[in-house]
Coordinates of C-alpha atoms and ligand atoms in Angstrom, one line a residue:
X172 CA -23.1 -19.7 -19.0
X173 CA -22.8 -23.8 -18.0
X174 CA -25.3 -25.7 -16.1
X175 CA -24.9 -28.1 -13.4
X176 CA -27.0 -30.7 -12.0
X177 CA -26.9 -32.7 -8.9
X178 CA -25.7 -36.3 -8.3
X179 CA -25.8 -38.3 -4.8
X180 CA -24.5 -40.9 -2.5
X181 CA -23.6 -41.3 1.3
X182 CA -20.9 -39.5 3.0
X183 CA -20.1 -43.3 3.9
X184 CA -20.3 -44.6 0.7
X185 CA -18.2 -41.3 -0.7
X186 CA -15.4 -41.9 1.8
X187 CA -15.1 -45.4 1.6
X188 CA -11.7 -46.0 0.4
X189 CA -9.0 -47.0 2.5
X190 CA -7.4 -44.0 4.7
X191 CA -3.5 -43.9 4.1
X192 CA -1.0 -41.8 4.1
X193 CA -2.3 -39.5 1.0
X194 CA -5.4 -38.8 0.0
X195 CA -8.0 -36.5 -2.8
X196 CA -11.1 -35.3 -1.7
X197 CA -13.4 -32.9 -3.3
X198 CA -16.1 -30.3 -2.1
X199 CA -18.6 -28.0 -3.5
X200 CA -19.1 -24.7 -2.4
X201 CA -22.4 -24.0 -0.8
X202 CA -24.7 -20.8 -0.5
X203 CA -26.0 -19.7 2.8
X204 CA -30.1 -18.9 2.5
X205 CA -29.9 -17.9 6.3
X206 CA -26.3 -16.1 6.6
X207 CA -23.4 -16.9 9.5
X208 CA -22.2 -13.2 10.3
X209 CA -20.5 -13.5 13.7
X210 CA -18.8 -15.7 15.8
X211 CA -19.3 -16.4 19.4
X212 CA -15.6 -17.6 19.6
X213 CA -13.2 -16.5 17.2
X214 CA -10.2 -19.2 18.4
X215 CA -12.6 -21.8 17.8
X216 CA -14.4 -20.2 14.6
X217 CA -18.2 -21.1 16.9
X218 CA -20.7 -19.2 15.2
X219 CA -22.9 -16.5 16.9
X220 CA -26.0 -18.2 15.4
X221 CA -26.7 -20.9 13.4
X222 CA -26.9 -20.8 9.4
X223 CA -29.0 -22.8 6.8
X224 CA -27.4 -23.5 2.7
X225 CA -27.6 -25.0 -0.1
X226 CA -24.8 -26.8 -1.6
X227 CA -24.0 -26.4 -5.2
X228 CA -22.9 -28.8 -7.9
X229 CA -20.1 -27.7 -9.9
X230 CA -18.3 -24.9 -8.1
X231 CA -15.2 -27.0 -6.4
X232 CA -12.2 -27.6 -4.8
X233 CA -9.9 -30.7 -4.9
X234 CA -7.3 -31.3 -2.5
X235 CA -4.7 -34.1 -2.2
X236 CA -2.7 -34.1 0.7
X237 CA 0.9 -36.2 1.5
X238 CA 2.5 -36.1 5.0
X239 CA 5.8 -37.4 4.8
X240 CA 9.5 -36.3 5.6
X241 CA 10.2 -32.5 5.6
X242 CA 11.0 -29.4 7.3
X243 CA 8.0 -27.0 5.9
X244 CA 4.4 -27.8 4.2
X245 CA 4.5 -27.1 0.9
X246 CA 1.3 -25.5 -0.3
X247 CA 0.8 -25.1 -3.7
X248 CA -3.4 -23.8 -5.0
X249 CA -3.9 -23.4 -8.9
X250 CA -0.1 -24.2 -9.5
X251 CA 1.3 -21.4 -7.7
X252 CA 2.9 -21.2 -4.4
X253 CA 0.4 -19.8 -1.3
X254 CA 1.8 -17.2 0.4
X255 CA 0.6 -15.0 3.2
X256 CA -2.5 -15.2 5.0
X257 CA -3.6 -17.7 3.0
X258 CA -0.8 -20.2 3.7
X259 CA -0.9 -19.4 7.3
X260 CA -4.2 -20.0 7.6
X261 CA -3.7 -23.8 5.6
X262 CA -0.9 -24.4 7.8
X263 CA -2.6 -23.7 10.8
X264 CA -5.5 -25.9 10.1
X265 CA -2.9 -28.7 9.3
X266 CA -1.0 -28.0 13.0
X267 CA -4.7 -29.0 14.4
X268 CA -4.7 -32.1 12.0
X269 CA -1.2 -33.0 13.1
X270 CA -1.5 -32.4 17.0
X271 CA -4.8 -34.4 16.9
X272 CA -3.2 -37.3 15.4
X273 CA 0.2 -36.8 16.9
X274 CA 1.9 -36.8 13.2
X275 CA 4.9 -34.8 13.1
X276 CA 5.5 -35.0 9.3
X277 CA 5.1 -31.9 7.0
X278 CA 2.5 -32.0 4.6
X279 CA 2.7 -31.5 0.5
X280 CA -1.0 -30.0 -0.4
X281 CA -2.0 -29.4 -3.9
X282 CA -5.1 -27.7 -4.3
X283 CA -6.8 -27.3 -7.8
X284 CA -10.4 -24.6 -7.4
X285 CA -13.1 -24.1 -10.5
X286 CA -14.2 -21.4 -8.2
X287 CA -12.5 -17.9 -8.4
X288 CA -11.0 -17.1 -4.8
X289 CA -11.8 -14.1 -3.0
X290 CA -14.6 -12.8 -5.1
X291 CA -17.4 -14.0 -2.5
X292 CA -18.3 -17.4 -4.1
X293 CA -17.3 -19.6 -1.3
X294 CA -14.1 -20.8 -2.1
X295 CA -13.2 -21.2 1.2
X296 CA -15.8 -23.3 2.3
X297 CA -15.4 -25.8 -1.1
X298 CA -11.2 -25.6 -0.1
X299 CA -11.9 -26.3 4.1
X300 CA -14.1 -28.9 3.5
X301 CA -12.3 -30.9 0.7
X302 CA -9.0 -30.3 3.1
X303 CA -10.6 -31.4 6.2
X304 CA -11.3 -34.9 4.6
X305 CA -8.0 -35.1 2.4
X306 CA -5.9 -34.1 5.7
X307 CA -8.0 -36.3 7.9
X308 CA -7.6 -39.3 5.9
X309 CA -3.9 -38.7 5.1
X310 CA -3.4 -38.6 8.6
X311 CA -5.3 -41.9 9.3
X312 CA -8.0 -40.4 11.5
X313 CA -11.3 -41.8 11.1
X314 CA -14.3 -39.3 11.6
X315 CA -17.7 -39.4 11.9
X316 CA -19.9 -37.0 9.5
X317 CA -20.8 -34.8 12.1
X318 CA -17.2 -34.2 13.1
X319 CA -15.7 -34.0 9.9
X320 CA -18.1 -30.7 9.6
X321 CA -16.7 -29.3 13.0
X322 CA -12.8 -30.0 11.9
X323 CA -13.8 -28.3 8.5
X324 CA -15.4 -25.8 10.6
X325 CA -12.3 -24.8 11.9
X326 CA -10.9 -24.0 8.8
X327 CA -13.7 -21.7 7.9
X328 CA -17.0 -21.8 9.2
X329 CA -19.1 -22.2 5.9
X330 CA -16.7 -25.1 5.1
X331 CA -18.9 -26.9 8.0
X332 CA -21.9 -27.0 5.8
X333 CA -19.9 -27.8 2.4
X334 CA -19.6 -31.4 4.1
X335 CA -23.1 -32.2 3.4
X336 CA -24.9 -32.0 -0.1
X337 CA -28.3 -30.2 -0.4
X338 CA -30.2 -28.4 2.4
X339 CA -27.7 -27.9 5.0
X340 CA -28.3 -26.3 8.4
X341 CA -25.1 -25.4 10.6
X342 CA -25.7 -25.2 14.5
X343 CA -24.5 -23.0 16.6
X344 CA -24.1 -24.9 19.4
X345 CA -24.2 -24.1 22.8
X346 CA -20.8 -25.6 24.3
X347 CA -17.9 -23.7 25.2
X348 CA -15.6 -26.4 23.5
X349 CA -17.7 -26.2 20.6
X350 CA -18.5 -29.9 20.2
X351 CA -22.0 -29.4 19.4
X352 CA -21.5 -27.2 16.5
X353 CA -21.5 -28.7 13.4
X354 CA -23.5 -29.0 10.3
X355 CA -26.0 -31.6 9.5
X356 CA -28.4 -32.1 6.0
X357 CA -31.8 -31.0 6.2
X358 CA -32.5 -32.7 2.9
X359 CA -30.6 -33.8 0.1
X360 CA -29.7 -32.5 -3.0
X361 CA -32.5 -34.7 -5.1
X362 CA -35.3 -33.3 -2.5
X363 CA -36.0 -30.1 -4.5
X364 CA -35.1 -29.3 -7.9
X365 CA -33.8 -25.4 -7.5
X366 CA -31.5 -23.8 -9.3
X367 CA -29.3 -20.7 -7.7
X368 CA -28.5 -18.2 -10.7
X369 CA -24.9 -16.6 -9.9
X370 CA -24.6 -12.9 -11.4
X371 CA -20.8 -12.6 -11.5
X372 CA -20.8 -8.4 -11.0
X373 CA -16.7 -8.2 -10.4
X374 CA -13.7 -10.3 -10.1
X375 CA -11.7 -7.7 -8.1
X376 CA -11.3 -9.9 -4.6
X377 CA -12.7 -7.9 -2.1
X378 CA -11.3 -5.5 0.2
X379 CA -12.9 -6.9 3.7
X380 CA -12.8 -10.4 4.0
X381 CA -15.5 -12.2 5.4
X382 CA -13.5 -12.9 8.6
X383 CA -12.5 -9.4 9.3
X384 CA -16.4 -8.1 8.1
X385 CA -18.2 -10.3 10.5
X386 CA -15.3 -8.9 13.7
X387 CA -15.8 -5.8 12.9
X388 CA -20.0 -6.0 12.3
X389 CA -19.7 -6.9 15.7
X390 CA -19.1 -3.2 16.7
X391 CA -22.3 -2.6 14.4
X392 CA -25.8 -1.0 16.5
X393 CA -27.2 -3.3 14.3
X394 CA -25.4 -6.4 15.4
X395 CA -27.9 -7.5 18.3
X396 CA -30.9 -7.1 15.9
X397 CA -29.3 -9.4 13.9
X398 CA -28.4 -11.5 16.1
X399 CA -31.9 -12.2 18.0
X400 CA -33.7 -12.1 14.6
X401 CA -31.7 -15.7 13.9
X402 CA -33.7 -18.2 15.3
X403 CA -36.8 -17.3 13.7
X404 CA -35.2 -17.2 10.2
X405 CA -33.7 -20.7 10.7
X406 CA -37.2 -21.8 11.8
X407 CA -38.9 -20.0 8.1
X408 CA -36.4 -21.4 6.2
X409 CA -36.3 -25.2 7.7
X410 CA -40.4 -25.1 7.4
X411 CA -40.1 -23.7 3.8
X412 CA -37.6 -26.2 2.6
X413 CA -39.4 -29.0 4.0
X414 CA -42.7 -27.8 2.4
X415 CA -41.0 -27.1 -1.1
X416 CA -41.9 -23.6 -0.7
X417 CA -40.4 -21.4 -2.9
X418 CA -41.4 -18.1 -2.0
X419 CA -41.2 -19.0 1.9
X420 CA -37.7 -19.5 1.9
X421 CA -36.8 -16.7 -1.1
X422 CA -38.5 -14.1 1.0
X423 CA -36.1 -15.4 4.5
X424 CA -33.2 -15.7 2.6
X425 CA -33.7 -12.0 1.1
X426 CA -34.6 -10.8 4.9
X427 CA -31.5 -12.8 5.9
X428 CA -29.4 -11.7 3.6
X429 CA -30.3 -7.6 3.6
X430 CA -30.0 -7.9 7.3
X431 CA -26.6 -8.8 7.3
X432 CA -25.8 -6.0 4.9
X433 CA -27.6 -3.7 6.6
X434 CA -25.4 -4.5 10.2
X435 CA -21.9 -4.3 8.0
X436 CA -23.1 -1.0 6.5
X437 CA -23.8 0.0 10.2
X438 CA -20.6 -0.5 11.5
X439 CA -18.0 2.2 12.0
X440 CA -15.9 2.5 9.5
X441 CA -18.9 1.0 6.9
X442 CA -18.8 -2.1 5.2
X443 CA -20.2 -1.9 1.4
X444 CA -19.8 -5.4 -0.8
X445 CA -22.4 -4.0 -3.2
X446 CA -21.3 -2.5 -6.8
X447 CA -23.6 -0.9 -9.0
X448 CA -24.2 -3.5 -10.5
X449 CA -25.1 -5.6 -7.7
X450 CA -28.4 -3.2 -6.7
X451 CA -28.9 -3.7 -10.5
X452 CA -29.4 -7.3 -10.3
X453 CA -32.0 -6.8 -7.1
X454 CA -33.9 -4.8 -8.5
X455 CA -34.5 -7.2 -11.7
X456 CA -35.0 -10.0 -9.6
X457 CA -38.1 -7.7 -7.7
X458 CA -39.2 -7.0 -11.3
X459 CA -39.0 -10.8 -12.5
X460 CA -41.1 -11.6 -9.3
X461 CA -43.6 -8.7 -10.4
X462 CA -44.1 -10.2 -14.1
X463 CA -44.1 -13.2 -12.3
X464 CA -41.2 -15.2 -12.0
X465 CA -40.6 -16.5 -8.5
X466 CA -36.9 -15.1 -8.2
X467 CA -34.9 -14.5 -4.7
X468 CA -31.9 -13.2 -4.3
X469 CA -28.8 -13.7 -1.7
X470 CA -25.8 -12.0 -1.4
X471 CA -22.3 -12.8 0.4
X472 CA -19.4 -10.9 1.3
X473 CA -18.8 -9.8 -2.0
X474 CA -21.0 -8.1 -5.0
X475 CA -22.1 -11.2 -6.5
X476 CA -25.9 -12.0 -6.6
X477 CA -27.3 -15.3 -6.2
X478 CA -30.8 -15.8 -7.1
X479 CA -32.9 -18.8 -6.3
X480 CA -35.6 -20.0 -8.5
X481 CA -37.5 -23.1 -9.7
X482 CA -35.4 -25.3 -12.2
X483 CA -37.6 -24.2 -15.6
X484 CA -37.4 -20.4 -14.4
X485 CA -33.8 -20.2 -14.3
X486 CA -33.4 -19.6 -18.0
X487 CA -35.4 -17.1 -17.4
X488 CA -34.0 -15.5 -14.6
X489 CA -30.5 -15.8 -16.3
X490 CA -32.1 -13.4 -19.7
X491 CA -33.2 -11.3 -16.9
X492 CA -29.6 -10.9 -15.2
X493 CA -27.3 -11.4 -17.7
X494 CA -28.1 -8.4 -20.2
X495 CA -27.7 -5.9 -17.4
X496 CA -24.6 -3.6 -17.8
X497 CA -21.8 -4.7 -14.8
X498 CA -22.7 -8.2 -15.1
X499 CA -19.9 -9.7 -16.6
X500 CA -21.1 -14.2 -16.4
X501 CA -23.7 -15.9 -15.1
X502 CA -23.8 -19.1 -13.9
X503 CA -26.2 -21.8 -13.0
X504 CA -26.2 -24.7 -10.6
X505 CA -28.2 -27.1 -9.4
X506 CA -28.0 -28.6 -5.6
X507 CA -24.9 -30.7 -5.0
X508 CA -23.5 -33.3 -3.2
X509 CA -21.4 -33.3 -0.1
X510 CA -17.4 -33.8 0.1
X511 CA -16.2 -37.2 -1.6
X512 CA -12.7 -38.6 -1.3
X513 CA -11.6 -39.0 -4.9
X514 CA -8.2 -40.6 -4.3
Ligands
LIG239 C1 -21.0 -13.7 4.0 O1 -17.2 -19.0 6.9 O2 -15.8 -17.5 5.3 O3 -20.3 -15.9 3.0 O4 -15.4 -18.6 9.3 O5 -13.9 -16.5 9.2 O6 -13.6 -18.2 7.9 P1 -14.8 -17.4 8.2 O7 -15.6 -17.1 7.5 P2 -16.7 -17.2 6.4 O8 -17.6 -16.5 6.2 C2 -18.9 -16.7 5.2 C3 -19.8 -15.9 5.5 C4 -21.3 -15.7 4.5 C5 -22.1 -16.4 5.0 C6 -21.9 -17.5 5.0 O9 -21.7 -18.4 4.1 O10 -22.9 -18.0 6.1

């Protein structure tokens, strides 16, 4: 188990260095409390609903980008050459940056991730937030925070939220061109001393990516209800964050996660991200609550269980989860800062 607590400064302070032909940026993962699960436009990566998240300190990705001579992009992630879908996704994101900035050079990208990839720990959110910041600066493209968030969204929807620290809302937007679909901070990282306790129940890569999972869920008979309920959930979460009401936020977070998974389960063929240990964690969280520990779970596109609680209750939540069979590791993260330039 390790602990990480936040620091705080503005995007302007964090990006104040001069832009150049190469740039390094770092971004933290975020965990959605009101989920994004479905798109209104797949090409522009526009969500069917808004979503609200908490950025977590310490689970991060660093991206170094340099544009220069060469025929092909060179993409290295955690010391290995990127391949297949992962490489294609990165290259098409870089193509977008090149097209907008009228650059033709190849990119050399080196990424380092402190988050295991592809197991439902939001590594792509941190990766594309860091890449959007590093690539835009390396290309000499000056963006304000909302524009940077909209750019990150094109790489991965949840990355739009990792541009900011603390509690963040990503707006669905109404426009067909997507310019009004970006994230904004709701409350900074020091607004509320909560913790997210992450129980890792499996490090086997998930069999259905978020991207495919949400496309398939759109055919679920429960999908219209999922979309219809989002605005009410968002309003509840916004008010709970403002009032620092853990019970209200926790209950709407559980409701949102369970509805997302119910819709995915009811599609054909069904999508089930949970393992036996995932269910054991859910029951343990409910048992902790019955024992007077206010703790609330959320689950993304994978078997890990993320538990929201007050900072002072984190040790009891950890103790409750780490002894469960099938729980491989437990992490504790505090609210984190947004994406920042580090070189
Ligand atoms: C379950 O942002 O990874 O974590 O936009 O297709 O890249 P793409 O999807 P992605 O989906 C995240 C889904 C989620 C919920 C959430 O983060 O809101």
